[in-house]
Short mmCIF file of N, CA and C in Angstrom, two decimals:
data_model
loop_
_atom_site.label_atom_id
_atom_site.label_comp_id
_atom_site.label_asym_id
_atom_site.label_seq_id
_atom_site.Cartn_x
_atom_site.Cartn_y
_atom_site.Cartn_z
N UNK G 1 9.49 -35.72 -35.81
CA UNK G 1 10.22 -34.78 -35.03
C UNK G 1 11.47 -35.29 -34.59
N UNK G 2 12.62 -34.51 -34.87
CA UNK G 2 13.96 -34.98 -34.37
C UNK G 2 14.09 -34.80 -32.89
N UNK G 3 15.04 -35.29 -32.17
CA UNK G 3 15.51 -35.09 -30.81
C UNK G 3 15.73 -33.61 -30.73
N UNK G 4 16.35 -33.04 -31.69
CA UNK G 4 16.60 -31.57 -31.58
C UNK G 4 15.42 -30.68 -31.51
N UNK G 5 14.44 -31.05 -32.34
CA UNK G 5 13.16 -30.31 -32.42
C UNK G 5 12.38 -30.55 -31.09
N UNK G 6 12.42 -31.66 -30.49
CA UNK G 6 11.65 -31.98 -29.26
C UNK G 6 12.45 -31.20 -28.21
N UNK G 7 13.82 -31.18 -28.28
CA UNK G 7 14.60 -30.44 -27.20
C UNK G 7 14.21 -28.96 -27.26
N UNK G 8 14.25 -28.31 -28.51
CA UNK G 8 13.99 -27.00 -28.55
C UNK G 8 12.61 -26.64 -28.07
N UNK G 9 11.66 -27.51 -28.31
CA UNK G 9 10.25 -27.19 -27.85
C UNK G 9 10.17 -27.23 -26.28
N UNK G 10 11.01 -28.15 -25.75
CA UNK G 10 11.06 -28.27 -24.41
C UNK G 10 11.74 -27.18 -23.64
N UNK G 11 12.84 -26.81 -24.26
CA UNK G 11 13.52 -25.62 -23.81
C UNK G 11 12.67 -24.35 -23.72
N UNK G 12 12.00 -24.23 -24.87
CA UNK G 12 10.99 -23.01 -25.03
C UNK G 12 9.99 -23.08 -23.85
N UNK G 13 9.54 -24.21 -23.62
CA UNK G 13 8.31 -24.47 -22.58
C UNK G 13 8.95 -24.15 -21.34
N UNK G 14 10.28 -24.41 -21.02
CA UNK G 14 10.89 -24.18 -19.68
C UNK G 14 11.33 -22.78 -19.56
N UNK G 15 12.18 -22.36 -20.38
CA UNK G 15 12.94 -21.30 -20.31
C UNK G 15 12.24 -19.89 -20.94
N UNK G 16 11.27 -20.24 -21.78
CA UNK G 16 10.47 -19.15 -22.41
C UNK G 16 11.20 -18.91 -23.89
N UNK G 17 10.24 -18.43 -24.70
CA UNK G 17 10.58 -18.15 -26.22
C UNK G 17 11.57 -17.16 -26.31
N UNK G 18 11.56 -16.10 -25.51
CA UNK G 18 12.55 -15.02 -25.56
C UNK G 18 13.99 -15.38 -25.32
N UNK G 19 14.15 -16.35 -24.30
CA UNK G 19 15.38 -16.80 -23.89
C UNK G 19 15.90 -17.65 -25.09
N UNK G 20 15.15 -18.55 -25.64
CA UNK G 20 15.70 -19.60 -26.68
C UNK G 20 15.96 -18.69 -28.02
N UNK G 21 15.19 -17.78 -28.28
CA UNK G 21 15.25 -16.88 -29.42
C UNK G 21 16.72 -16.22 -29.42
N UNK G 22 16.93 -15.52 -28.10
CA UNK G 22 18.30 -14.81 -27.82
C UNK G 22 19.38 -15.85 -28.19
N UNK G 23 19.26 -17.02 -27.59
CA UNK G 23 20.33 -18.13 -27.62
C UNK G 23 20.57 -18.42 -29.10
N UNK G 24 19.36 -18.62 -29.73
CA UNK G 24 19.66 -19.00 -31.23
C UNK G 24 20.29 -17.88 -32.14
N UNK G 25 19.90 -16.64 -31.76
CA UNK G 25 20.45 -15.49 -32.53
C UNK G 25 21.94 -15.32 -32.26
N UNK G 26 22.40 -15.81 -31.10
CA UNK G 26 23.77 -15.45 -30.71
C UNK G 26 24.51 -16.68 -31.21
N UNK G 27 23.91 -17.73 -31.65
CA UNK G 27 24.70 -18.89 -32.07
C UNK G 27 25.55 -18.77 -33.34
N UNK G 28 26.90 -19.13 -33.12
CA UNK G 28 27.65 -18.94 -34.34
C UNK G 28 28.15 -20.33 -35.01
N UNK G 29 28.85 -20.38 -36.03
CA UNK G 29 29.27 -21.67 -36.47
C UNK G 29 30.17 -22.40 -35.48
N UNK G 30 30.86 -21.51 -34.62
CA UNK G 30 31.75 -22.04 -33.55
C UNK G 30 31.06 -22.91 -32.44
N UNK G 31 29.98 -22.22 -31.94
CA UNK G 31 29.23 -22.91 -30.94
C UNK G 31 28.04 -23.69 -31.34
N UNK G 32 27.77 -23.80 -32.51
CA UNK G 32 26.55 -24.37 -33.00
C UNK G 32 26.55 -26.02 -32.60
N UNK G 33 27.58 -26.66 -32.70
CA UNK G 33 27.68 -28.05 -32.28
C UNK G 33 27.28 -28.28 -30.89
N UNK G 34 27.73 -27.15 -29.96
CA UNK G 34 27.46 -27.26 -28.57
C UNK G 34 25.97 -27.01 -28.32
N UNK G 35 25.43 -26.00 -28.97
CA UNK G 35 24.00 -25.76 -28.91
C UNK G 35 23.07 -26.99 -29.28
N UNK G 36 23.74 -27.65 -30.32
CA UNK G 36 22.89 -28.95 -30.74
C UNK G 36 22.92 -29.94 -29.57
N UNK G 37 24.20 -30.05 -28.95
CA UNK G 37 24.39 -31.04 -27.80
C UNK G 37 23.26 -30.67 -26.76
N UNK G 38 23.19 -29.38 -26.50
CA UNK G 38 22.30 -28.98 -25.39
C UNK G 38 20.91 -29.37 -25.71
N UNK G 39 20.45 -28.92 -26.95
CA UNK G 39 19.13 -29.04 -27.43
C UNK G 39 18.78 -30.68 -27.40
N UNK G 40 19.60 -31.45 -27.89
CA UNK G 40 19.35 -32.93 -28.08
C UNK G 40 19.49 -33.63 -26.55
N UNK G 41 20.64 -33.35 -26.01
CA UNK G 41 20.95 -34.06 -24.84
C UNK G 41 20.24 -33.69 -23.52
N UNK G 42 20.30 -32.33 -23.29
CA UNK G 42 19.71 -31.82 -21.92
C UNK G 42 18.24 -31.77 -22.28
N UNK G 43 17.88 -31.05 -23.20
CA UNK G 43 16.38 -30.71 -23.51
C UNK G 43 15.72 -31.79 -24.17
N UNK G 44 16.21 -32.48 -25.18
CA UNK G 44 15.60 -33.46 -25.79
C UNK G 44 15.57 -34.85 -25.13
N UNK G 45 16.39 -35.08 -24.30
CA UNK G 45 16.36 -36.43 -23.66
C UNK G 45 16.12 -36.29 -22.18
N UNK G 46 16.89 -35.57 -21.40
CA UNK G 46 16.86 -35.48 -19.89
C UNK G 46 15.49 -34.75 -19.49
N UNK G 47 15.33 -33.54 -20.07
CA UNK G 47 14.11 -32.68 -19.62
C UNK G 47 12.86 -33.20 -20.11
N UNK G 48 12.88 -34.18 -21.03
CA UNK G 48 11.73 -34.80 -21.66
C UNK G 48 11.30 -36.15 -21.09
N UNK G 49 12.17 -36.60 -20.26
CA UNK G 49 11.98 -37.98 -19.43
C UNK G 49 10.70 -37.76 -18.64
N UNK G 50 9.86 -38.78 -18.64
CA UNK G 50 8.64 -38.69 -17.87
C UNK G 50 8.83 -39.29 -16.41
N UNK G 51 10.16 -39.81 -16.15
CA UNK G 51 10.44 -40.45 -14.84
C UNK G 51 10.15 -39.46 -13.75
N UNK G 52 10.33 -38.27 -13.74
CA UNK G 52 9.98 -37.30 -12.74
C UNK G 52 9.46 -36.08 -13.38
N UNK G 53 8.67 -35.33 -12.71
CA UNK G 53 7.93 -34.06 -13.18
C UNK G 53 8.97 -32.85 -13.47
N UNK G 54 8.55 -32.06 -14.35
CA UNK G 54 9.41 -30.73 -14.51
C UNK G 54 9.48 -30.10 -13.30
N UNK G 55 8.68 -30.10 -12.29
CA UNK G 55 8.76 -29.45 -11.08
C UNK G 55 9.90 -30.06 -10.24
N UNK G 56 10.06 -31.34 -10.28
CA UNK G 56 11.08 -32.07 -9.57
C UNK G 56 12.43 -31.86 -10.34
N UNK G 57 12.36 -31.83 -11.56
CA UNK G 57 13.59 -31.63 -12.48
C UNK G 57 14.15 -30.29 -12.25
N UNK G 58 13.32 -29.26 -12.25
CA UNK G 58 13.64 -28.01 -11.84
C UNK G 58 14.39 -27.79 -10.50
N UNK G 59 13.68 -28.44 -9.50
CA UNK G 59 14.43 -28.30 -8.22
C UNK G 59 15.68 -28.82 -8.09
N UNK G 60 15.86 -30.28 -8.70
CA UNK G 60 17.28 -30.77 -8.89
C UNK G 60 18.17 -29.86 -9.63
N UNK G 61 17.82 -29.33 -10.74
CA UNK G 61 18.65 -28.45 -11.56
C UNK G 61 19.08 -27.27 -10.69
N UNK G 62 18.33 -26.64 -9.96
CA UNK G 62 18.61 -25.40 -9.02
C UNK G 62 19.57 -25.94 -8.15
N UNK G 63 19.25 -27.00 -7.45
CA UNK G 63 20.27 -27.42 -6.38
C UNK G 63 21.66 -27.79 -6.99
N UNK G 64 21.65 -28.37 -8.18
CA UNK G 64 23.03 -28.73 -8.65
C UNK G 64 23.74 -27.46 -9.13
N UNK G 65 23.06 -26.56 -9.79
CA UNK G 65 23.63 -25.21 -10.08
C UNK G 65 24.17 -24.53 -8.97
N UNK G 66 23.36 -24.46 -7.89
CA UNK G 66 23.79 -23.82 -6.79
C UNK G 66 25.10 -24.51 -6.10
N UNK G 67 25.04 -25.75 -6.02
CA UNK G 67 26.13 -26.47 -5.48
C UNK G 67 27.46 -26.21 -6.28
N UNK G 68 27.30 -26.13 -7.71
CA UNK G 68 28.45 -26.02 -8.51
C UNK G 68 28.85 -24.40 -8.59
N UNK G 69 28.06 -23.50 -8.16
CA UNK G 69 28.31 -22.07 -8.17
C UNK G 69 28.10 -21.51 -9.62
N UNK G 70 27.14 -22.00 -10.32
CA UNK G 70 26.77 -21.44 -11.66
C UNK G 70 25.65 -20.55 -11.46
N UNK G 71 26.07 -19.19 -11.03
CA UNK G 71 25.17 -18.20 -10.57
C UNK G 71 24.13 -17.77 -11.73
N UNK G 72 24.79 -17.69 -12.91
CA UNK G 72 23.95 -17.10 -14.09
C UNK G 72 22.85 -18.09 -14.29
N UNK G 73 23.20 -19.36 -14.52
CA UNK G 73 22.35 -20.47 -14.89
C UNK G 73 21.30 -20.72 -13.80
N UNK G 74 21.73 -20.52 -12.39
CA UNK G 74 20.85 -20.59 -11.32
C UNK G 74 19.81 -19.53 -11.40
N UNK G 75 20.02 -18.37 -11.66
CA UNK G 75 19.18 -17.21 -11.91
C UNK G 75 18.05 -17.57 -12.93
N UNK G 76 18.55 -18.04 -14.15
CA UNK G 76 17.87 -18.27 -15.26
C UNK G 76 16.73 -19.45 -14.95
N UNK G 77 17.23 -20.52 -14.18
CA UNK G 77 16.33 -21.55 -13.66
C UNK G 77 15.27 -21.25 -12.52
N UNK G 78 15.80 -20.23 -11.75
CA UNK G 78 14.72 -19.63 -10.81
C UNK G 78 13.56 -18.98 -11.50
N UNK G 79 13.96 -18.23 -12.53
CA UNK G 79 13.09 -17.43 -13.45
C UNK G 79 12.04 -18.63 -14.00
N UNK G 80 12.66 -19.74 -14.40
CA UNK G 80 11.86 -20.69 -15.19
C UNK G 80 10.85 -21.40 -14.24
N UNK G 81 11.02 -21.25 -12.98
CA UNK G 81 10.07 -21.84 -12.17
C UNK G 81 8.52 -21.63 -12.39
N UNK G 82 8.34 -20.47 -12.92
CA UNK G 82 6.88 -20.00 -13.33
C UNK G 82 6.31 -20.98 -14.35
N UNK G 83 7.42 -21.72 -15.15
CA UNK G 83 6.80 -22.54 -16.12
C UNK G 83 7.00 -24.05 -15.77
N UNK G 84 7.75 -24.25 -14.69
CA UNK G 84 7.97 -25.65 -14.34
C UNK G 84 6.94 -26.21 -13.21
N UNK G 85 6.43 -25.23 -12.51
CA UNK G 85 5.56 -25.60 -11.48
C UNK G 85 6.33 -25.57 -10.13
N UNK G 86 7.59 -25.28 -10.09
CA UNK G 86 8.28 -25.23 -8.79
C UNK G 86 8.08 -23.88 -8.08
N UNK G 87 7.74 -23.89 -6.78
CA UNK G 87 7.32 -22.63 -6.04
C UNK G 87 8.72 -22.12 -5.45
N UNK G 88 8.61 -20.91 -5.03
CA UNK G 88 9.66 -20.27 -4.27
C UNK G 88 9.97 -21.25 -2.96
N UNK G 89 8.93 -21.80 -2.29
CA UNK G 89 9.35 -22.65 -1.20
C UNK G 89 10.07 -23.97 -1.66
N UNK G 90 9.61 -24.49 -2.95
CA UNK G 90 10.29 -25.72 -3.43
C UNK G 90 11.91 -25.27 -3.56
N UNK G 91 12.24 -24.09 -4.11
CA UNK G 91 13.37 -23.80 -4.37
C UNK G 91 14.12 -23.53 -3.02
N UNK G 92 13.60 -22.95 -1.93
CA UNK G 92 14.08 -22.79 -0.61
C UNK G 92 14.52 -24.08 -0.21
N UNK G 93 13.68 -25.07 -0.23
CA UNK G 93 13.85 -26.47 0.24
C UNK G 93 15.12 -27.09 -0.45
N UNK G 94 15.22 -26.91 -1.81
CA UNK G 94 16.38 -27.57 -2.55
C UNK G 94 17.58 -26.86 -2.04
N UNK G 95 17.49 -25.57 -1.82
CA UNK G 95 18.62 -24.85 -1.20
C UNK G 95 19.01 -25.29 0.05
N UNK G 96 18.12 -25.68 0.86
CA UNK G 96 18.48 -26.22 2.25
C UNK G 96 19.27 -27.47 2.10
N UNK G 97 18.84 -28.32 1.12
CA UNK G 97 19.63 -29.61 0.87
C UNK G 97 21.09 -29.20 0.46
N UNK G 98 21.20 -28.18 -0.34
CA UNK G 98 22.53 -27.75 -0.78
C UNK G 98 23.39 -27.38 0.39
N UNK G 99 22.67 -26.70 1.32
CA UNK G 99 23.53 -26.20 2.59
C UNK G 99 23.97 -27.46 3.36
N UNK G 100 23.20 -28.53 3.47
CA UNK G 100 23.62 -29.67 4.10
C UNK G 100 24.59 -30.60 3.32
N UNK G 101 24.42 -30.78 2.04
CA UNK G 101 25.14 -31.73 1.43
C UNK G 101 26.29 -31.01 0.37
N UNK G 102 26.23 -29.76 0.25
CA UNK G 102 27.32 -29.16 -0.62
C UNK G 102 27.91 -27.99 0.01
N UNK G 103 27.43 -27.56 1.15
CA UNK G 103 28.11 -26.50 1.95
C UNK G 103 27.26 -25.15 2.14
N UNK G 104 27.28 -24.52 3.33
CA UNK G 104 26.55 -23.37 3.64
C UNK G 104 26.90 -22.30 2.70
N UNK G 105 28.09 -22.07 2.45
CA UNK G 105 28.47 -20.82 1.59
C UNK G 105 27.69 -20.90 0.12
N UNK G 106 27.85 -22.02 -0.28
CA UNK G 106 27.03 -22.39 -1.82
C UNK G 106 25.64 -22.04 -1.67
N UNK G 107 24.92 -22.52 -0.54
CA UNK G 107 23.64 -22.40 -0.24
C UNK G 107 23.36 -20.89 0.00
N UNK G 108 24.15 -20.10 0.72
CA UNK G 108 24.00 -18.83 1.09
C UNK G 108 23.99 -18.06 -0.11
N UNK G 109 25.06 -18.21 -0.94
CA UNK G 109 25.17 -17.43 -2.26
C UNK G 109 23.93 -17.58 -3.11
N UNK G 110 23.43 -18.93 -3.24
CA UNK G 110 22.28 -19.25 -4.04
C UNK G 110 20.93 -18.59 -3.43
N UNK G 111 20.73 -18.65 -2.21
CA UNK G 111 19.57 -17.96 -1.53
C UNK G 111 19.58 -16.46 -1.87
N UNK G 112 20.71 -15.90 -1.97
CA UNK G 112 20.69 -14.44 -2.32
C UNK G 112 20.26 -14.20 -3.68
N UNK G 113 20.73 -15.19 -4.55
CA UNK G 113 20.41 -14.98 -6.08
C UNK G 113 18.87 -15.35 -6.21
N UNK G 114 18.53 -16.42 -5.47
CA UNK G 114 17.07 -16.77 -5.76
C UNK G 114 16.05 -15.69 -5.10
N UNK G 115 16.36 -15.09 -4.03
CA UNK G 115 15.60 -14.05 -3.32
C UNK G 115 15.59 -12.90 -4.30
N UNK G 116 16.70 -12.48 -4.94
CA UNK G 116 16.68 -11.33 -5.73
C UNK G 116 15.80 -11.61 -7.01
N UNK G 117 16.03 -12.77 -7.63
CA UNK G 117 15.28 -13.20 -8.76
C UNK G 117 13.71 -13.21 -8.44
N UNK G 118 13.37 -13.85 -7.14
CA UNK G 118 11.98 -13.81 -6.90
C UNK G 118 11.27 -12.36 -6.77
N UNK G 119 12.12 -11.49 -6.08
CA UNK G 119 11.76 -10.15 -5.91
C UNK G 119 11.60 -9.42 -7.11
N UNK G 120 12.47 -9.70 -8.01
CA UNK G 120 12.31 -8.94 -9.39
C UNK G 120 11.17 -9.45 -10.12
N UNK G 121 10.90 -10.82 -10.06
CA UNK G 121 9.64 -11.41 -10.63
C UNK G 121 8.38 -10.83 -10.11
N UNK G 122 8.37 -10.61 -8.78
CA UNK G 122 7.24 -10.17 -8.03
C UNK G 122 6.92 -8.66 -8.52
N UNK G 123 8.10 -7.93 -8.64
CA UNK G 123 7.91 -6.45 -9.06
C UNK G 123 7.48 -6.42 -10.42
N UNK G 124 8.05 -7.20 -11.31
CA UNK G 124 7.37 -7.39 -12.76
C UNK G 124 6.03 -7.57 -12.73
N UNK G 125 5.56 -8.63 -11.94
CA UNK G 125 4.12 -8.92 -11.92
C UNK G 125 3.32 -7.67 -11.43
N UNK G 126 3.71 -7.11 -10.19
CA UNK G 126 3.06 -5.94 -9.82
C UNK G 126 2.95 -4.80 -10.81
N UNK G 127 3.96 -4.60 -11.60
CA UNK G 127 4.06 -3.60 -12.52
C UNK G 127 3.07 -3.94 -13.65
N UNK G 128 3.11 -5.15 -14.08
CA UNK G 128 2.09 -5.60 -15.14
C UNK G 128 0.71 -5.39 -14.69
N UNK G 129 0.43 -6.00 -13.59
CA UNK G 129 -0.86 -5.81 -12.96
C UNK G 129 -1.43 -4.24 -12.89
N UNK G 130 -0.59 -3.44 -12.48
CA UNK G 130 -0.95 -2.07 -12.31
C UNK G 130 -1.09 -1.42 -13.67
N UNK G 131 -0.26 -1.76 -14.73
CA UNK G 131 -0.54 -1.24 -16.15
C UNK G 131 -1.82 -1.90 -16.64
N UNK G 132 -2.32 -3.09 -16.38
CA UNK G 132 -3.58 -3.58 -16.85
C UNK G 132 -4.65 -2.95 -16.21
N UNK G 133 -4.60 -2.68 -14.87
CA UNK G 133 -5.70 -2.14 -14.11
C UNK G 133 -5.85 -0.57 -14.23
N UNK G 134 -4.71 -0.01 -14.47
CA UNK G 134 -4.71 1.46 -14.46
C UNK G 134 -5.14 1.97 -13.01
N UNK G 135 -5.34 3.39 -13.01
CA UNK G 135 -5.82 4.02 -11.76
C UNK G 135 -7.07 4.79 -12.08
N UNK G 136 -8.08 4.19 -12.19
CA UNK G 136 -9.19 4.82 -12.73
C UNK G 136 -10.12 5.46 -11.71
N UNK G 137 -9.89 5.15 -10.35
CA UNK G 137 -10.79 5.57 -9.34
C UNK G 137 -10.21 6.59 -8.41
N UNK G 138 -9.71 7.76 -9.03
CA UNK G 138 -9.07 8.74 -8.04
C UNK G 138 -9.91 9.75 -7.36
N UNK G 139 -11.25 9.71 -7.78
CA UNK G 139 -11.92 10.50 -6.96
C UNK G 139 -13.10 11.27 -7.45
#
């Protein structure tokens, strides 16, 4: 298996098959080298290191994205917590560090994004649960 193959498998495990499929479908000749760099470097080397857990890596990533103001990536990585093992409380604690070390405005913005993402995820779960169970006992 190549570093790229390992990276794509890790990316799928963290971000989900649908996200990776969309990214691959949107790849053109222009950005293919960049996509290879991400697959090999970020996902095939950094995210596969066993030095820290995916949960810890997820929290670090969220804190860095929040501190740098990368809102879209922040939301994506908040959604990925269901696959990394990081809880909403873990994310909150990471963002508390952002407030102290990178600034309250960055943390405030990130908390709003995380709050919205977790509410959306909970609503999706509630909707899926109700679709599975149905409403069979109406009287």
